[in-house]
């Protein structure tokens, strides 16, 4: 019997066994995972997988799932992937009793869209392992639950598994998501391999497992803000970055945003990439302006760009260490330097050592891994030395959350501060995003227009810009620049062609800005000017994430190894009106290294939505500012005191600061 899209969603697990599917082993497939289970555990994994299906299919499916486990290290249940096209459809196309549930379906679909997701067949959205679900049965059941749920029920999801619909209330979230929540002693990387293979946990990364990924726009925006502020730190006020150099490396998944961001920030970006295919891909996409293959031409082109005060991005196909060393000889001053090679995985292709060809490195890494490791460490020492020579001349260098300083220090590079505890250079959160954005509450507010119409997105861009322009008139000096950056960003967003998948946008705003923009959207929806809008954020933010080497690396009272803030955030958001909330172990920096949470909220133009957005966005930002101010962060103290003046119901505990001389002679 032919079923339309709605009927297929409503049926959940099909009544008849669908035909077996085979998929080409193309580049979009997830990497094969470790075969880590004992034979007893393998049986348990099959038993676990079969509990989604009627007994009459068990014999066939047991053999098939055993095969998947053997080949891929996981059971994805490929046979159950539906045949309809998965993408963010207009809201009304979803079969649902609750509009909020339909909005969640739309966001799930956006995260699994072939054009958006990294490995859609394996339900992986980004980051190699950022899963929306562990398998297709979980997907089918979840969509079915969402299609029948009312506004007085909540769906509880355990790492992709829909535990079920529970009676709740109209004010409760429609969905509560947890991903990878482990007993702390079972949170090592191999624990993820094992319990994910058993089908009982998953790595949700950040926005993948919380249905909030909107394609590469988020990373372009974050990188733009970072590069702009890096220049701002070093340039006299009023001077623009035009004709000034930003040198970095990597044109891969995330790092590929650097030249585009450099162009938006308005500097000369030089980005080294050893893999010619990766460099060409970014060139073909229009994310980098020029490709250069030999270092002499690079030197000549850069000298011209400096002389002419150009804004241009250049991909150099070669090793970044060559540039650092050659520019020193040529006396080419580098204003801002960083690195986005994948040093979180240095021995398996994350970092290519200088002096070896790309092919030779690939051979060594698989055939002689010990020698390859030595070469990587030699290269890191050279790399750090060259950077040190430039910074001695005034270059501003920062670590971009890729473990460059950590791995360089492990290689014995001259990268430590005189106190032998800290690194000589700051991380981008310690120096830039922490004090300049997060501590003031500026973070990644995003929205999706559920009509799917580009005109709606244009209208929301305009609304957001109008709100920010009005706010900046009376904003204190401390935050004016942040607002200005985001006004420019939103003004140019359409021109920069950032949309992939749903009609979505991101910008950074503080609590007041996020709330005012959302309220203005809600009014426009009520007036019938635009369709409903989903608001949310990524987890690289003020309050949602405890991550001691990234989001909370600028917390210095010892509490950066705690995760109370992220837990309070998800609980606090959940009873203040979020449509769905999520909390995850892992994301960005690795399993066991971070706890991060997020939310989504449907704005439908109702007065209730107005109440919800104001209450929830206020807490979602100020929770983190309160914590950062208790950690004595100056900018956060400023921000929370300002908020208390504005909001009578807010009373936050303020730290008393101790005079250093009292502590000096105590121990
Ligand atoms: N903190 C953040 O906001 C943030 C954002 C993005 C990425 N990152 C980190 O940056 C790193 C890169 O992420 P990605 O997704 O782009 O990874 P990726 O592996 O897709 O890209 C890295 C690129 O670097 C190239 N490369 C390696 N060694 C090189 C060398 N010596 N010279 C020139 N090129 C070299 C590789 O060929 C590869 O294409 C990761 O460690 C990631 O965690 C952090």
mmCIF file of C-alpha atoms and ligand atoms in Angstrom, residues 118 127 219 222-223 226 248-258 271-279 282 316-323 339-345 349-354 358 379-380 383 399-404 428-429 433 540 549-551 588-589, ligand 1:
data_model
loop_
_atom_site.group_PDB
_atom_site.id
_atom_site.type_symbol
_atom_site.label_atom_id
_atom_site.label_comp_id
_atom_site.label_asym_id
_atom_site.label_seq_id
_atom_site.Cartn_x
_atom_site.Cartn_y
_atom_site.Cartn_z
ATOM 1 C CA UNK A 118 28.154 14.822 7.565
ATOM 2 C CA UNK A 127 32.286 16.183 14.048
ATOM 3 C CA UNK A 219 31.551 28.436 12.720
ATOM 4 C CA UNK A 222 32.339 32.484 15.613
ATOM 5 C CA UNK A 223 35.587 32.712 13.642
ATOM 6 C CA UNK A 226 37.321 35.963 17.019
ATOM 7 C CA UNK A 248 46.907 30.323 10.288
ATOM 8 C CA UNK A 249 46.599 26.735 9.051
ATOM 9 C CA UNK A 250 43.883 24.272 8.073
ATOM 10 C CA UNK A 251 41.169 24.339 5.415
ATOM 11 C CA UNK A 252 39.251 21.344 6.725
ATOM 12 C CA UNK A 253 35.775 20.952 8.250
ATOM 13 C CA UNK A 254 35.837 23.803 10.748
ATOM 14 C CA UNK A 255 39.151 25.414 9.876
ATOM 15 C CA UNK A 256 37.884 26.020 6.326
ATOM 16 C CA UNK A 257 35.835 28.905 7.748
ATOM 17 C CA UNK A 258 38.980 30.925 8.488
ATOM 18 C CA UNK A 271 45.870 29.886 5.458
ATOM 19 C CA UNK A 272 48.249 26.971 4.885
ATOM 20 C CA UNK A 273 46.795 23.583 3.933
ATOM 21 C CA UNK A 274 48.895 20.512 3.137
ATOM 22 C CA UNK A 275 46.068 18.620 1.507
ATOM 23 C CA UNK A 276 45.587 20.033 -2.031
ATOM 24 C CA UNK A 277 42.062 18.552 -2.247
ATOM 25 C CA UNK A 278 40.908 20.317 0.913
ATOM 26 C CA UNK A 279 42.366 23.620 -0.322
ATOM 27 C CA UNK A 282 37.327 25.699 -0.293
ATOM 28 C CA UNK A 316 48.947 28.241 0.492
ATOM 29 C CA UNK A 317 49.182 24.577 -0.481
ATOM 30 C CA UNK A 318 51.962 23.484 1.811
ATOM 31 C CA UNK A 319 53.077 23.332 5.405
ATOM 32 C CA UNK A 320 52.353 26.241 7.719
ATOM 33 C CA UNK A 321 55.776 25.960 9.374
ATOM 34 C CA UNK A 322 57.384 26.920 6.057
ATOM 35 C CA UNK A 323 55.477 30.204 6.096
ATOM 36 C CA UNK A 339 46.538 27.462 14.027
ATOM 37 C CA UNK A 340 43.692 25.101 13.289
ATOM 38 C CA UNK A 341 45.427 21.911 12.335
ATOM 39 C CA UNK A 342 43.724 18.964 14.062
ATOM 40 C CA UNK A 343 46.140 18.582 16.944
ATOM 41 C CA UNK A 344 43.494 16.862 19.028
ATOM 42 C CA UNK A 345 44.433 13.828 16.858
ATOM 43 C CA UNK A 349 46.610 12.807 10.179
ATOM 44 C CA UNK A 350 45.611 15.762 12.309
ATOM 45 C CA UNK A 351 49.041 17.389 11.958
ATOM 46 C CA UNK A 352 51.445 17.030 9.036
ATOM 47 C CA UNK A 353 55.136 17.512 9.865
ATOM 48 C CA UNK A 354 57.209 20.041 7.957
ATOM 49 C CA UNK A 358 51.836 14.938 2.063
ATOM 50 C CA UNK A 379 57.917 19.775 13.545
ATOM 51 C CA UNK A 380 55.984 21.115 16.535
ATOM 52 C CA UNK A 383 56.726 25.455 14.578
ATOM 53 C CA UNK A 399 45.582 28.945 20.534
ATOM 54 C CA UNK A 400 42.372 28.185 18.646
ATOM 55 C CA UNK A 401 41.016 25.348 20.749
ATOM 56 C CA UNK A 402 42.859 22.734 18.651
ATOM 57 C CA UNK A 403 45.316 21.581 21.367
ATOM 58 C CA UNK A 404 48.283 23.250 19.623
ATOM 59 C CA UNK A 428 41.054 32.237 22.185
ATOM 60 C CA UNK A 429 38.516 31.946 25.014
ATOM 61 C CA UNK A 433 35.734 35.263 23.526
ATOM 62 C CA UNK A 540 29.691 27.453 22.674
ATOM 63 C CA UNK A 549 39.948 24.075 28.108
ATOM 64 C CA UNK A 550 37.421 25.953 26.037
ATOM 65 C CA UNK A 551 34.205 27.707 27.065
ATOM 66 C CA UNK A 588 34.034 19.609 20.674
ATOM 67 C CA UNK A 589 36.785 18.595 23.062
HETATM 68 N N1 LIG B 1 37.522 26.287 19.333
HETATM 69 C C1 LIG B 1 36.836 26.383 18.254
HETATM 70 O O1 LIG B 1 35.887 27.159 18.104
HETATM 71 C C2 LIG B 1 37.250 25.532 17.161
HETATM 72 C C3 LIG B 1 36.601 25.722 15.996
HETATM 73 C C4 LIG B 1 36.974 24.961 14.942
HETATM 74 C C5 LIG B 1 37.960 24.027 15.061
HETATM 75 N N2 LIG B 1 38.594 23.850 16.219
HETATM 76 C C6 LIG B 1 39.676 22.861 16.295
HETATM 77 O O2 LIG B 1 40.506 23.100 15.142
HETATM 78 C C7 LIG B 1 40.974 21.873 14.628
HETATM 79 C C8 LIG B 1 40.639 21.727 13.169
HETATM 80 O O3 LIG B 1 39.269 21.397 12.958
HETATM 81 P P1 LIG B 1 38.754 20.919 11.524
HETATM 82 O O4 LIG B 1 37.342 20.489 11.687
HETATM 83 O O5 LIG B 1 39.041 21.948 10.527
HETATM 84 O O6 LIG B 1 39.702 19.659 11.266
HETATM 85 P P2 LIG B 1 40.179 19.028 9.877
HETATM 86 O O7 LIG B 1 40.983 17.846 10.247
HETATM 87 O O8 LIG B 1 39.022 18.883 8.971
HETATM 88 O O9 LIG B 1 41.153 20.153 9.248
HETATM 89 C C9 LIG B 1 42.486 20.386 9.654
HETATM 90 C C10 LIG B 1 43.324 20.616 8.404
HETATM 91 O O10 LIG B 1 44.662 20.946 8.757
HETATM 92 C C11 LIG B 1 45.525 20.462 7.719
HETATM 93 N N3 LIG B 1 46.890 20.381 8.254
HETATM 94 C C12 LIG B 1 47.383 19.508 9.167
HETATM 95 N N4 LIG B 1 48.665 19.770 9.441
HETATM 96 C C13 LIG B 1 49.007 20.842 8.700
HETATM 97 C C14 LIG B 1 50.200 21.600 8.578
HETATM 98 N N5 LIG B 1 51.290 21.315 9.303
HETATM 99 N N6 LIG B 1 50.214 22.646 7.718
HETATM 100 C C15 LIG B 1 49.117 22.959 6.974
HETATM 101 N N7 LIG B 1 47.949 22.266 7.061
HETATM 102 C C16 LIG B 1 47.889 21.231 7.927
HETATM 103 C C17 LIG B 1 44.910 19.114 7.390
HETATM 104 O O11 LIG B 1 45.302 18.682 6.096
HETATM 105 C C18 LIG B 1 43.418 19.379 7.508
HETATM 106 O O12 LIG B 1 42.809 19.654 6.267
HETATM 107 C C19 LIG B 1 40.391 20.778 15.504
HETATM 108 O O13 LIG B 1 41.340 20.411 16.471
HETATM 109 C C20 LIG B 1 39.182 21.445 16.127
HETATM 110 O O14 LIG B 1 38.803 20.864 17.361
HETATM 111 C C21 LIG B 1 38.266 24.590 17.276
#
